[in-house]
């Protein structure tokens, strides 16, 4: 079983990337489980035909931990992909991080992490210990950062590197940075910029996803690109990403940048 | 010496913030205190009160309820659990309800003030009790007194008389003895105690706080509260209960000074009492007592210097064993109390 976690700035396209990656992997004949780790609960929506599925936290609230059955939290989506949403409290109340911890404990107890590949799609930033849960021992060993070439997005990715660096120093922890995925915003020399950033943090740019309206169209159709237009260039692009993820064997402890170095890098790629 | 007997480990001021706050709120006899947190936080404190009740003379079991937060309340917020517990508290028909926040609700950010503001029909006072914010017993104690000094109805500018006692140490077994002595000293100046803020009082008495002509603080750590009440109601304050003979006389003369009274009679009477005590314990002159089991506050107080000056009683490494783990006793009769204890130790050692 390969377990991967996807982190990155809020709104950068983690869930879109995760859902299309899951779809592409399942097309290759692999069983896939995607776990949305965000109270917004919309990670798996495009795999579920646009539906929001009941979350682990919904069930915990209604039935208590002991009353939860595997079938009530795992839903079969596109091409048999297993979909789980952690869920969490309403905005502005409670503790979402503790919700993620509770979700992982429930999933582990139920033996729900059962697939060839498990993908954890985690909320924008590692705001507290709860959102670092997927990186802890016995869960994801590979972390992919999704970023564009925008400074704020790189800044968030760099922050996540700090969490990976800290956690990877713990005894028995095998969580490593597996690579950077550039979800492009059509910026000047964007691929070069993100590649250089990846090198600087001692990782590599594993894949470049160009900006393409096919993704938005598929989302309007409540589907992934793989399902909506399987012969499109974008579908091939995500299939290519899937292959790279499967064959990747370069996992590192990242070296986060200081703010000055990050700004200097952004200045170097300033639009003309 | 075992480490558990070291003074630094027995400091009453370093305990749980919640215990400090509870030691105040449970002094209001017609109140219910709700501890907003996991069941253990309330249970731990209730156990403490029950064990103290076994030794204290005028004991009673205060109503302490817990919101009994569980993991789901932490994840989704504990505000519903709080509302339910407040509804349950109404069964006791309290005049006032205190809500003490524990560490965990401080971390998850429950809006306790907002939740309480929605509820009508009973006075509810939220009190911060989160120890991780950088406090212990003492901070919880002061936090509760500060909040309570704010709950009284608007001051009408009534004629002031009597004295309020501010911040009695309700968990000390000698708290009542300390009060009786201070009340005696005030009575000797023809002053009466108006409100004990807070010890064994009804919630309605809190409203009388502005009416006193003087506030006497238990100790100088409460000066902020003294200043606050002075600013708000114009009531002057005296900053501490007296320890030892000299401080007791100073207490009388300075309070008389604040209230523009003549202390001569009271001082003469106190001199007679103090001389009688010295005479009563003259046989202890020259005694050496061991410092091993004495409260740090006692060791560093003027009281021990006075015992040396008046009766040549010295604290040394190798004196007779003498155990006194309370804070220094109050007033002239406090000196008598400690001398009685020393005599008992001397007799036991013979």
Coordinates of C-alpha atoms in Angstrom, one line a residue:
Chain A
X1 CA 0.0 0.0 0.0
X2 CA 1.3 3.4 -1.0
X3 CA 0.1 6.3 1.1
X4 CA 0.5 9.9 -0.1
X5 CA -0.5 13.3 1.3
X6 CA -1.2 16.4 -0.7
X7 CA -0.5 19.7 0.9
X8 CA -0.5 23.3 -0.4
X9 CA -2.0 26.8 -0.1
X10 CA -5.8 27.1 0.1
X11 CA -7.4 27.4 -3.3
X12 CA -4.3 26.3 -5.2
X13 CA -6.0 23.2 -6.7
X14 CA -5.1 20.4 -4.2
X15 CA -8.5 18.7 -4.4
X16 CA -8.7 19.0 -8.2
X17 CA -5.2 17.6 -8.5
X18 CA -6.0 14.8 -5.9
X19 CA -9.2 13.8 -7.5
X20 CA -7.8 13.7 -11.0
X21 CA -4.7 11.8 -9.7
X22 CA -7.0 9.3 -8.0
X23 CA -9.1 8.9 -11.2
X24 CA -5.9 8.4 -13.3
X25 CA -4.5 5.8 -10.9
X26 CA -7.8 3.9 -10.8
X27 CA -7.9 3.9 -14.6
X28 CA -4.5 2.1 -14.4
X29 CA -6.3 -0.7 -12.5
X30 CA -5.2 0.3 -9.0
X31 CA -7.6 0.4 -6.1
X32 CA -7.6 3.9 -4.7
X33 CA -8.9 5.5 -1.4
X34 CA -9.1 9.3 -1.3
X35 CA -9.4 10.9 2.2
X36 CA -10.4 14.5 2.3
X37 CA -8.9 16.1 5.5
X38 CA -10.7 19.4 5.5
X39 CA -13.9 20.6 7.3
X40 CA -15.0 22.0 3.9
X41 CA -15.6 18.4 3.0
X42 CA -15.4 18.9 -0.8
X43 CA -12.2 17.0 -1.6
X44 CA -14.1 14.0 -3.2
X45 CA -17.0 15.9 -4.7
X46 CA -15.8 15.5 -8.3
X47 CA -15.4 11.8 -7.8
X48 CA -18.9 11.5 -6.4
X49 CA -20.7 13.2 -9.3
X50 CA -20.9 16.5 -7.5
X51 CA -22.4 15.1 -4.3
X52 CA -21.1 15.9 -0.8
X53 CA -20.9 12.6 1.1
X54 CA -21.6 12.2 4.9
X55 CA -18.4 12.8 6.8
X56 CA -16.7 10.8 9.6
X57 CA -17.3 13.7 11.9
X58 CA -21.0 13.8 11.0
X59 CA -21.3 10.2 12.0
X60 CA -19.2 10.7 15.2
X61 CA -21.6 13.4 16.2
X62 CA -24.7 11.4 15.6
X63 CA -23.7 7.9 16.6
X64 CA -20.5 8.1 18.7
X65 CA -17.3 6.4 17.8
X66 CA -18.5 2.8 18.6
X67 CA -21.6 3.1 16.4
X68 CA -19.8 3.9 13.2
X69 CA -19.7 1.3 10.5
X70 CA -17.2 1.2 7.6
X71 CA -19.9 1.3 5.0
X72 CA -21.3 4.5 6.5
X73 CA -18.2 6.5 5.9
X74 CA -16.6 5.0 2.7
X75 CA -18.4 5.8 -0.5
X76 CA -17.7 4.4 -3.9
X77 CA -17.1 7.1 -6.5
X78 CA -15.9 7.2 -10.1
X79 CA -14.4 3.8 -11.3
X80 CA -14.8 2.4 -7.8
X81 CA -12.6 4.9 -6.0
X82 CA -13.2 4.8 -2.3
X83 CA -14.1 8.2 -1.0
X84 CA -13.9 9.4 2.7
X85 CA -14.4 12.9 4.0
X86 CA -13.2 13.7 7.5
X87 CA -15.4 16.8 7.9
X88 CA -15.3 18.8 11.0
X89 CA -17.0 21.5 13.1
X90 CA -19.0 24.4 11.6
X91 CA -16.9 27.4 10.8
X92 CA -15.8 29.5 13.8
X93 CA -16.4 26.9 16.5
X94 CA -14.7 23.9 18.0
X95 CA -11.4 22.4 16.9
X96 CA -11.0 21.1 13.4
X97 CA -7.5 19.8 14.0
X98 CA -8.8 17.5 16.8
X99 CA -11.4 16.4 14.3
X100 CA -8.7 15.2 11.9
X101 CA -6.9 13.3 14.7
X102 CA -10.2 11.6 15.7
X103 CA -10.9 10.8 12.0
X104 CA -7.6 9.0 11.6
X105 CA -8.1 7.1 14.8
X106 CA -11.5 5.9 13.6
X107 CA -10.3 5.0 10.2
X108 CA -7.4 3.1 11.6
X109 CA -9.6 1.2 14.1
X110 CA -12.0 0.3 11.3
X111 CA -9.1 -0.8 9.1
X112 CA -10.4 1.6 6.5
X113 CA -7.0 2.4 4.9
X114 CA -7.3 -0.5 2.6
X115 CA -6.3 0.2 -1.0
X116 CA -3.3 0.0 -3.3
X117 CA -3.0 3.8 -3.0
X118 CA -4.3 6.0 -0.3
X119 CA -4.4 9.8 -1.0
X120 CA -4.8 12.3 1.8
X121 CA -6.0 15.7 0.6
X122 CA -5.2 18.0 3.5
X123 CA -6.5 21.6 4.3
X124 CA -4.5 24.5 3.0
X125 CA -1.8 24.8 5.6
X126 CA -0.5 22.8 8.6
X127 CA -2.1 25.2 11.0
X128 CA -1.9 22.9 14.0
X129 CA -0.8 19.4 15.1
X130 CA -4.1 17.9 13.9
X131 CA -3.4 18.7 10.2
X132 CA 0.0 17.1 10.5
X133 CA -1.7 13.9 11.4
X134 CA -1.4 12.4 7.8
X135 CA 2.4 12.8 8.1
X136 CA 2.7 10.8 11.3
X137 CA 3.9 7.3 11.6
X138 CA 1.9 4.6 9.9
X139 CA 0.2 7.1 7.6
X140 CA 1.5 8.9 4.5
X141 CA 5.2 8.4 3.8
X142 CA 5.2 10.6 0.7
X143 CA 4.1 14.3 0.7
X144 CA 3.5 16.2 -2.5
X145 CA 3.3 20.0 -2.4
X146 CA 1.0 21.6 -4.9
X147 CA 1.9 25.2 -5.7
X148 CA 1.8 27.8 -8.4
X149 CA 4.5 30.3 -9.1
X150 CA 2.9 33.0 -7.0
X151 CA 5.0 34.1 -4.0
X152 CA 2.2 33.4 -1.5
X153 CA 1.7 29.9 -2.8
X154 CA 5.4 29.2 -2.6
X155 CA 5.5 30.7 0.9
X156 CA 2.8 28.3 2.0
X157 CA 4.6 25.4 0.4
X158 CA 7.8 26.4 2.2
X159 CA 5.9 26.5 5.5
X160 CA 4.7 23.0 4.9
X161 CA 8.4 22.0 4.3
X162 CA 9.1 23.2 7.9
X163 CA 6.4 20.8 9.2
X164 CA 7.8 17.9 7.2
X165 CA 11.4 18.7 8.3
X166 CA 10.3 18.8 12.0
X167 CA 8.2 15.6 11.8
X168 CA 10.8 13.6 9.8
X169 CA 13.3 14.1 12.6
X170 CA 11.2 12.1 15.0
X171 CA 12.3 8.5 15.6
X172 CA 10.6 5.9 13.4
X173 CA 9.0 8.6 11.2
X174 CA 9.3 7.8 7.5
X175 CA 7.4 10.8 6.2
X176 CA 9.4 12.5 3.4
X177 CA 8.9 15.2 0.7
X178 CA 8.3 13.3 -2.5
X179 CA 8.1 16.3 -4.8
X180 CA 6.5 19.5 -6.0
X181 CA 3.6 19.7 -8.4
X182 CA 3.2 23.0 -10.2
X183 CA -0.5 23.8 -10.8
X184 CA 0.1 26.7 -13.1
X185 CA -1.6 30.1 -13.1
X186 CA 0.0 31.1 -16.4
X187 CA 2.7 33.3 -14.8
X188 CA 5.9 34.4 -16.4
X189 CA 8.5 31.6 -16.6
X190 CA 6.4 29.8 -13.9
X191 CA 7.7 26.3 -14.6
X192 CA 11.3 27.5 -14.2
X193 CA 10.5 29.4 -11.1
X194 CA 8.8 26.4 -9.3
X195 CA 11.6 24.1 -10.6
X196 CA 14.2 26.4 -9.0
X197 CA 12.2 26.6 -5.8
X198 CA 12.0 22.8 -5.7
X199 CA 15.7 22.5 -6.1
X200 CA 16.4 25.0 -3.4
X201 CA 14.3 23.0 -0.9
X202 CA 16.3 19.9 -2.0
X203 CA 13.3 18.4 -3.8
X204 CA 12.3 18.3 -7.4
X205 CA 9.5 19.6 -9.6
X206 CA 7.8 16.3 -10.4
X207 CA 5.1 17.6 -12.7
X208 CA 3.8 20.7 -14.4
X209 CA 0.1 21.0 -14.8
X210 CA -0.7 23.8 -17.3
X211 CA -3.8 26.0 -16.9
X212 CA -6.5 24.6 -19.1
X213 CA -10.2 25.4 -19.3
X214 CA -11.0 21.7 -19.7
X215 CA -10.5 21.4 -15.9
X216 CA -13.1 24.1 -15.1
X217 CA -15.5 22.6 -17.7
X218 CA -15.2 19.2 -16.1
X219 CA -15.9 20.7 -12.7
X220 CA -18.9 22.4 -14.0
X221 CA -20.0 19.0 -15.2
X222 CA -19.3 17.7 -11.7
X223 CA -16.5 15.4 -12.8
X224 CA -12.8 15.0 -13.0
X225 CA -11.2 15.6 -16.4
X226 CA -10.3 11.9 -16.6
X227 CA -14.0 11.1 -16.5
X228 CA -15.3 14.1 -18.4
X229 CA -12.9 14.2 -21.3
X230 CA -10.7 11.1 -21.1
X231 CA -9.0 11.8 -24.4
X232 CA -8.1 15.4 -23.7
X233 CA -4.6 16.8 -23.2
X234 CA -5.4 17.4 -19.5
X235 CA -6.5 13.8 -19.0
X236 CA -3.1 12.7 -20.4
X237 CA -1.4 15.3 -18.2
X238 CA -2.9 13.8 -15.1
X239 CA -2.2 10.2 -16.3
X240 CA 1.4 11.3 -16.7
X241 CA 1.4 12.6 -13.1
X242 CA -0.1 9.3 -11.9
X243 CA 2.8 7.4 -13.6
X244 CA 5.4 9.7 -12.0
X245 CA 3.8 9.2 -8.6
X246 CA 3.9 5.4 -9.0
X247 CA 7.5 5.3 -10.2
X248 CA 8.8 8.0 -7.8
X249 CA 11.5 6.8 -5.5
X250 CA 13.2 10.0 -4.6
X251 CA 12.0 11.1 -1.1
X252 CA 13.9 13.8 0.9
X253 CA 13.8 15.7 4.1
X254 CA 13.3 19.2 2.7
X255 CA 15.4 22.3 3.7
X256 CA 12.9 25.2 4.0
X257 CA 14.0 28.6 2.8
X258 CA 14.3 31.8 4.8
X259 CA 11.9 34.5 3.7
X260 CA 14.7 36.6 2.2
X261 CA 15.8 33.7 -0.1
X262 CA 12.2 33.2 -1.1
X263 CA 11.7 36.8 -2.0
X264 CA 14.9 36.9 -3.9
X265 CA 13.8 34.0 -5.9
X266 CA 10.5 35.7 -6.7
X267 CA 12.3 38.9 -7.7
X268 CA 14.5 36.9 -10.1
X269 CA 11.3 35.8 -12.0
X270 CA 9.6 39.2 -11.8
X271 CA 7.5 39.7 -14.9
X272 CA 9.1 42.0 -17.5
Chain B
X1 CA 14.4 15.7 53.8
X2 CA 11.9 14.3 51.3
X3 CA 11.4 16.6 48.3
X4 CA 7.7 16.6 48.8
X5 CA 8.3 18.5 52.1
X6 CA 10.4 21.2 50.4
X7 CA 8.8 24.6 50.8
X8 CA 8.9 25.3 47.1
X9 CA 6.8 22.2 46.5
X10 CA 4.2 23.1 49.0
X11 CA 3.5 26.6 47.8
X12 CA -0.2 27.1 47.9
X13 CA 0.0 29.7 45.1
X14 CA 1.3 27.4 42.4
X15 CA -1.7 25.0 42.1
X16 CA -4.4 24.9 39.4
X17 CA -5.8 28.2 38.3
X18 CA -9.2 26.6 38.5
X19 CA -8.8 25.8 42.2
X20 CA -7.9 29.4 43.0
X21 CA -11.1 30.6 41.2
X22 CA -13.2 27.9 42.8
X23 CA -12.0 28.9 46.3
X24 CA -13.7 32.2 45.7
X25 CA -16.9 31.2 43.8
X26 CA -17.7 28.5 46.3
X27 CA -17.7 31.1 49.0
X28 CA -21.0 32.3 47.7
X29 CA -23.4 30.0 49.4
X30 CA -26.4 30.4 47.1
X31 CA -24.4 30.0 43.9
X32 CA -23.7 27.2 41.5
X33 CA -20.3 26.9 40.0
X34 CA -20.0 25.3 36.6
X35 CA -16.6 24.0 35.5
X36 CA -16.6 24.2 31.7
X37 CA -14.3 21.3 30.8
X38 CA -13.7 17.6 31.1
X39 CA -15.3 15.9 34.1
X40 CA -11.9 15.4 35.8
X41 CA -11.2 19.1 36.2
X42 CA -14.3 19.5 38.4
X43 CA -13.8 16.2 40.2
X44 CA -10.3 17.0 41.2
X45 CA -11.4 20.3 42.8
X46 CA -14.5 18.8 44.4
X47 CA -12.3 16.1 46.0
X48 CA -10.1 18.9 47.4
X49 CA -13.1 20.7 48.9
X50 CA -14.5 17.5 50.4
X51 CA -11.1 16.6 52.0
X52 CA -10.8 20.1 53.5
X53 CA -14.4 19.9 54.7
X54 CA -13.4 17.0 56.9
X55 CA -11.1 19.3 59.0
X56 CA -12.7 22.7 58.7
X57 CA -15.2 23.6 61.4
X58 CA -18.0 25.3 59.4
X59 CA -17.9 23.1 56.3
X60 CA -20.5 22.7 53.6
X61 CA -20.5 21.1 50.3
X62 CA -20.7 23.7 47.5
X63 CA -22.5 22.9 44.3
X64 CA -19.9 22.3 41.6
X65 CA -21.2 21.0 38.2
X66 CA -19.1 20.0 35.2
X67 CA -20.0 20.4 31.5
X68 CA -18.2 17.0 31.2
X69 CA -16.7 17.8 27.8
X70 CA -15.8 14.8 25.6
X71 CA -13.9 14.6 22.4
X72 CA -16.9 15.4 20.3
X73 CA -17.5 18.6 22.3
X74 CA -13.8 19.6 21.7
X75 CA -14.2 19.0 17.9
X76 CA -17.6 20.6 17.5
X77 CA -17.4 23.2 20.3
X78 CA -18.7 22.8 23.9
X79 CA -21.2 25.6 23.8
X80 CA -24.3 23.3 23.7
X81 CA -22.8 21.3 26.6
X82 CA -22.5 24.6 28.5
X83 CA -26.1 25.6 27.8
X84 CA -27.4 22.2 28.9
X85 CA -25.4 22.4 32.1
X86 CA -26.7 25.9 32.9
X87 CA -30.3 24.6 32.4
X88 CA -29.5 21.7 34.8
X89 CA -28.0 24.2 37.3
X90 CA -31.3 26.0 37.5
X91 CA -32.7 23.0 39.5
X92 CA -30.6 24.2 42.4
X93 CA -32.4 27.7 42.2
X94 CA -29.1 29.6 42.4
X95 CA -29.0 33.3 42.8
X96 CA -25.9 33.4 40.6
X97 CA -24.1 31.0 38.4
X98 CA -20.3 31.1 37.9
X99 CA -18.8 29.6 34.8
X100 CA -15.1 28.7 35.1
X101 CA -13.3 28.0 31.8
X102 CA -10.7 25.2 31.8
X103 CA -7.6 25.0 29.6
X104 CA -9.2 23.0 26.8
X105 CA -12.0 25.5 26.1
X106 CA -9.4 28.2 26.1
X107 CA -7.5 26.3 23.4
X108 CA -10.6 25.5 21.2
X109 CA -12.0 29.0 21.7
X110 CA -15.5 28.4 23.0
X111 CA -17.3 31.7 23.2
X112 CA -18.4 31.4 26.9
X113 CA -19.2 35.1 27.3
X114 CA -21.4 35.1 24.1
X115 CA -23.2 31.9 25.1
X116 CA -24.0 33.2 28.6
X117 CA -25.2 36.5 27.2
X118 CA -27.9 34.7 25.3
X119 CA -29.4 33.2 28.5
X120 CA -31.8 35.3 30.5
X121 CA -33.4 35.0 33.9
X122 CA -30.4 34.3 36.1
X123 CA -27.2 36.2 36.7
X124 CA -24.3 34.3 35.0
X125 CA -20.7 35.3 35.5
X126 CA -18.0 33.8 33.3
X127 CA -14.6 33.6 34.9
X128 CA -11.4 32.8 33.0
X129 CA -9.6 29.8 34.6
X130 CA -7.2 28.7 31.9
X131 CA -4.0 27.8 33.6
X132 CA -1.9 27.6 30.4
X133 CA -2.3 31.3 29.9
X134 CA 0.4 31.7 32.6
X135 CA -1.0 31.5 36.0
X136 CA -1.6 29.2 39.0
X137 CA -3.8 29.2 42.0
X138 CA -3.1 32.8 42.9
X139 CA -4.0 34.1 39.4
X140 CA -7.3 32.1 39.4
X141 CA -8.1 33.5 42.9
X142 CA -7.5 37.1 41.7
X143 CA -9.3 36.6 38.4
X144 CA -12.4 35.4 40.2
X145 CA -12.3 38.3 42.8
X146 CA -11.8 40.8 40.0
X147 CA -14.7 39.4 38.0
X148 CA -17.0 39.4 41.1
X149 CA -16.0 43.0 42.0
X150 CA -17.7 43.9 38.7
X151 CA -21.0 42.2 39.1
X152 CA -22.8 44.4 41.6
X153 CA -25.6 46.7 40.5
X154 CA -24.8 50.3 39.8
X155 CA -23.7 52.3 42.9
X156 CA -26.2 54.8 44.1
X157 CA -23.8 56.8 46.2
X158 CA -25.2 55.7 49.6
X159 CA -23.7 56.8 52.9
X160 CA -20.7 54.6 53.6
X161 CA -20.1 52.6 56.8
X162 CA -18.4 49.5 57.9
X163 CA -15.5 47.5 56.5
X164 CA -15.3 44.9 53.7
X165 CA -12.8 42.1 54.1
X166 CA -11.3 41.3 50.6
X167 CA -9.8 38.0 49.5
X168 CA -9.9 35.7 52.5
X169 CA -8.0 32.5 51.9
X170 CA -10.9 30.1 52.0
X171 CA -8.9 26.9 51.7
X172 CA -6.7 27.6 54.7
X173 CA -7.9 25.7 57.8
X174 CA -7.2 28.8 59.9
X175 CA -9.2 31.2 57.6
X176 CA -12.0 31.6 60.1
X177 CA -9.6 32.2 63.0
X178 CA -7.8 34.9 61.0
X179 CA -11.2 36.6 60.3
X180 CA -12.3 36.5 64.0
X181 CA -9.0 38.2 65.0
X182 CA -9.3 40.9 62.3
X183 CA -13.0 41.5 63.3
X184 CA -11.9 41.8 66.9
X185 CA -9.3 44.5 65.9
X186 CA -11.9 46.4 63.9
X187 CA -14.5 46.1 66.7
X188 CA -11.9 47.7 69.1
X189 CA -12.2 50.8 66.8
X190 CA -16.0 50.5 66.9
X191 CA -16.0 49.3 63.3
X192 CA -18.1 46.5 62.0
X193 CA -17.6 44.1 59.1
X194 CA -20.0 44.7 56.3
X195 CA -19.2 42.2 53.5
X196 CA -16.8 39.3 53.5
X197 CA -15.7 39.3 49.9
X198 CA -15.9 36.3 49.4
X199 CA -16.5 33.9 52.3
X200 CA -19.8 32.3 53.3
X201 CA -21.9 35.1 51.9
X202 CA -25.1 35.2 49.8
X203 CA -24.9 36.5 46.3
X204 CA -27.0 39.6 47.3
X205 CA -24.2 40.7 49.7
X206 CA -21.9 41.2 46.7
X207 CA -24.2 44.2 45.8
X208 CA -23.2 45.8 49.1
X209 CA -19.5 46.1 48.2
X210 CA -19.7 49.8 47.3
X211 CA -21.3 50.7 50.7
X212 CA -18.3 50.2 53.0
X213 CA -16.1 53.0 54.2
X214 CA -13.0 50.9 54.0
X215 CA -11.7 47.7 52.3
X216 CA -9.2 45.6 54.2
X217 CA -7.3 43.3 51.9
X218 CA -6.1 39.9 53.1
X219 CA -2.6 40.5 51.7
X220 CA -0.8 42.9 49.4
X221 CA -1.1 40.7 46.3
X222 CA -4.7 42.0 46.1
X223 CA -3.8 45.6 45.7
X224 CA -5.0 45.7 42.2
X225 CA -8.5 44.8 43.4
X226 CA -8.2 47.4 46.2
X227 CA -7.2 50.0 43.6
X228 CA -10.1 49.0 41.3
X229 CA -12.7 49.3 44.1
X230 CA -11.1 52.6 45.2
X231 CA -11.4 54.0 41.6
X232 CA -14.9 52.7 41.1
X233 CA -16.5 53.5 44.5
X234 CA -14.0 55.8 46.1
X235 CA -13.5 53.3 49.0
X236 CA -10.0 53.5 50.5
X237 CA -8.2 50.3 51.4
X238 CA -5.7 48.8 53.8
X239 CA -3.4 46.3 52.1
X240 CA -2.9 43.4 54.5
X241 CA -4.0 41.5 57.6
X242 CA -1.4 42.1 60.4
X243 CA 1.2 39.5 61.4
X244 CA 2.9 39.9 64.8
X245 CA 2.5 42.4 67.6
X246 CA 4.0 45.5 65.9
X247 CA 2.0 45.1 62.7
X248 CA -1.2 44.6 64.7
X249 CA -0.7 47.9 66.4
X250 CA 0.1 49.6 63.1
X251 CA -3.0 48.0 61.6
X252 CA -5.1 49.7 64.3
X253 CA -3.4 53.1 64.1
X254 CA -3.3 53.3 60.3
X255 CA -6.9 52.3 59.8
X256 CA -7.9 54.9 62.4
X257 CA -5.8 57.3 60.4
X258 CA -7.6 56.5 57.1
X259 CA -11.0 56.9 58.7
X260 CA -10.0 59.9 60.8
X261 CA -10.6 58.2 64.1
X262 CA -8.8 58.3 67.5
X263 CA -7.0 55.0 68.0
X264 CA -5.7 55.6 71.6
X265 CA -8.2 53.4 73.5
X266 CA -7.8 50.5 71.0
X267 CA -4.1 50.7 71.1
X268 CA -4.0 50.8 74.9
X269 CA -6.2 47.8 75.0
X270 CA -4.0 45.9 72.4
X271 CA -0.9 46.7 74.4
X272 CA -2.5 45.1 77.5
X273 CA -3.3 42.0 75.4
X274 CA 0.2 41.8 74.0
X275 CA 1.9 42.2 77.4
X276 CA -0.4 39.4 78.8
X277 CA 0.7 37.1 76.0
X278 CA 4.4 37.8 76.6
X279 CA 3.9 37.0 80.3
X280 CA 1.9 33.9 79.6
X281 CA 4.7 32.4 77.5
X282 CA 7.7 33.8 79.5
X283 CA 8.7 30.2 80.3
X284 CA 9.6 29.6 76.6
X285 CA 12.4 32.2 76.8
X286 CA 15.6 31.2 75.1
X287 CA 14.0 28.2 73.3
X288 CA 15.5 26.9 70.0
X289 CA 13.1 25.6 67.4
X290 CA 13.9 23.7 64.2
X291 CA 13.3 25.4 60.9
X292 CA 12.7 22.1 59.0
X293 CA 8.9 22.0 59.0
X294 CA 8.0 25.7 59.0
X295 CA 6.1 27.5 56.2
X296 CA 8.4 29.7 54.1
X297 CA 6.1 32.6 54.6
X298 CA 6.4 32.2 58.4
X299 CA 10.2 31.8 58.3
X300 CA 10.5 35.1 56.4
X301 CA 7.9 37.0 58.4
X302 CA 8.4 39.7 61.0
X303 CA 6.7 37.5 63.5
X304 CA 9.7 35.3 64.0
X305 CA 11.9 38.3 64.5
X306 CA 9.6 39.5 67.1
X307 CA 9.6 36.2 68.9
X308 CA 13.4 36.5 69.0
X309 CA 13.3 40.1 70.2
X310 CA 10.6 39.6 72.9
X311 CA 11.2 36.0 74.1
X312 CA 14.6 35.2 72.6
X313 CA 13.0 32.2 70.7
X314 CA 15.3 31.4 67.8
X315 CA 14.8 29.3 64.7
X316 CA 17.8 27.1 64.1
X317 CA 18.8 24.0 62.2
X318 CA 19.0 21.9 65.3
X319 CA 16.2 23.1 67.7
X320 CA 13.2 21.2 69.0
X321 CA 11.1 19.7 66.3
X322 CA 8.2 22.1 65.5
X323 CA 5.7 21.7 62.7
X324 CA 3.8 24.7 61.3
X325 CA 2.9 24.5 57.7
X326 CA 0.2 27.2 57.6
X327 CA 0.9 30.8 56.6
X328 CA 1.7 33.1 59.5
X329 CA -1.2 33.6 61.9
X330 CA -2.9 36.9 62.2
X331 CA -3.0 39.6 64.9
X332 CA -1.9 39.4 68.6
X333 CA -3.9 36.3 69.1
X334 CA -2.1 34.8 66.2
X335 CA 1.1 35.2 68.2
X336 CA -0.6 33.5 71.1
X337 CA -1.7 30.7 68.8
X338 CA 1.8 30.0 67.5
X339 CA 3.3 30.2 71.0
X340 CA 0.8 27.6 72.2
X341 CA 1.9 25.4 69.4
X342 CA 5.5 25.8 70.3
X343 CA 4.8 25.0 73.9
X344 CA 3.0 21.8 72.8
X345 CA 6.0 20.8 70.7
X346 CA 8.2 21.4 73.7
X347 CA 6.1 19.3 76.0
X348 CA 6.0 16.5 73.4
X349 CA 9.7 16.6 73.1
X350 CA 10.4 16.4 76.8

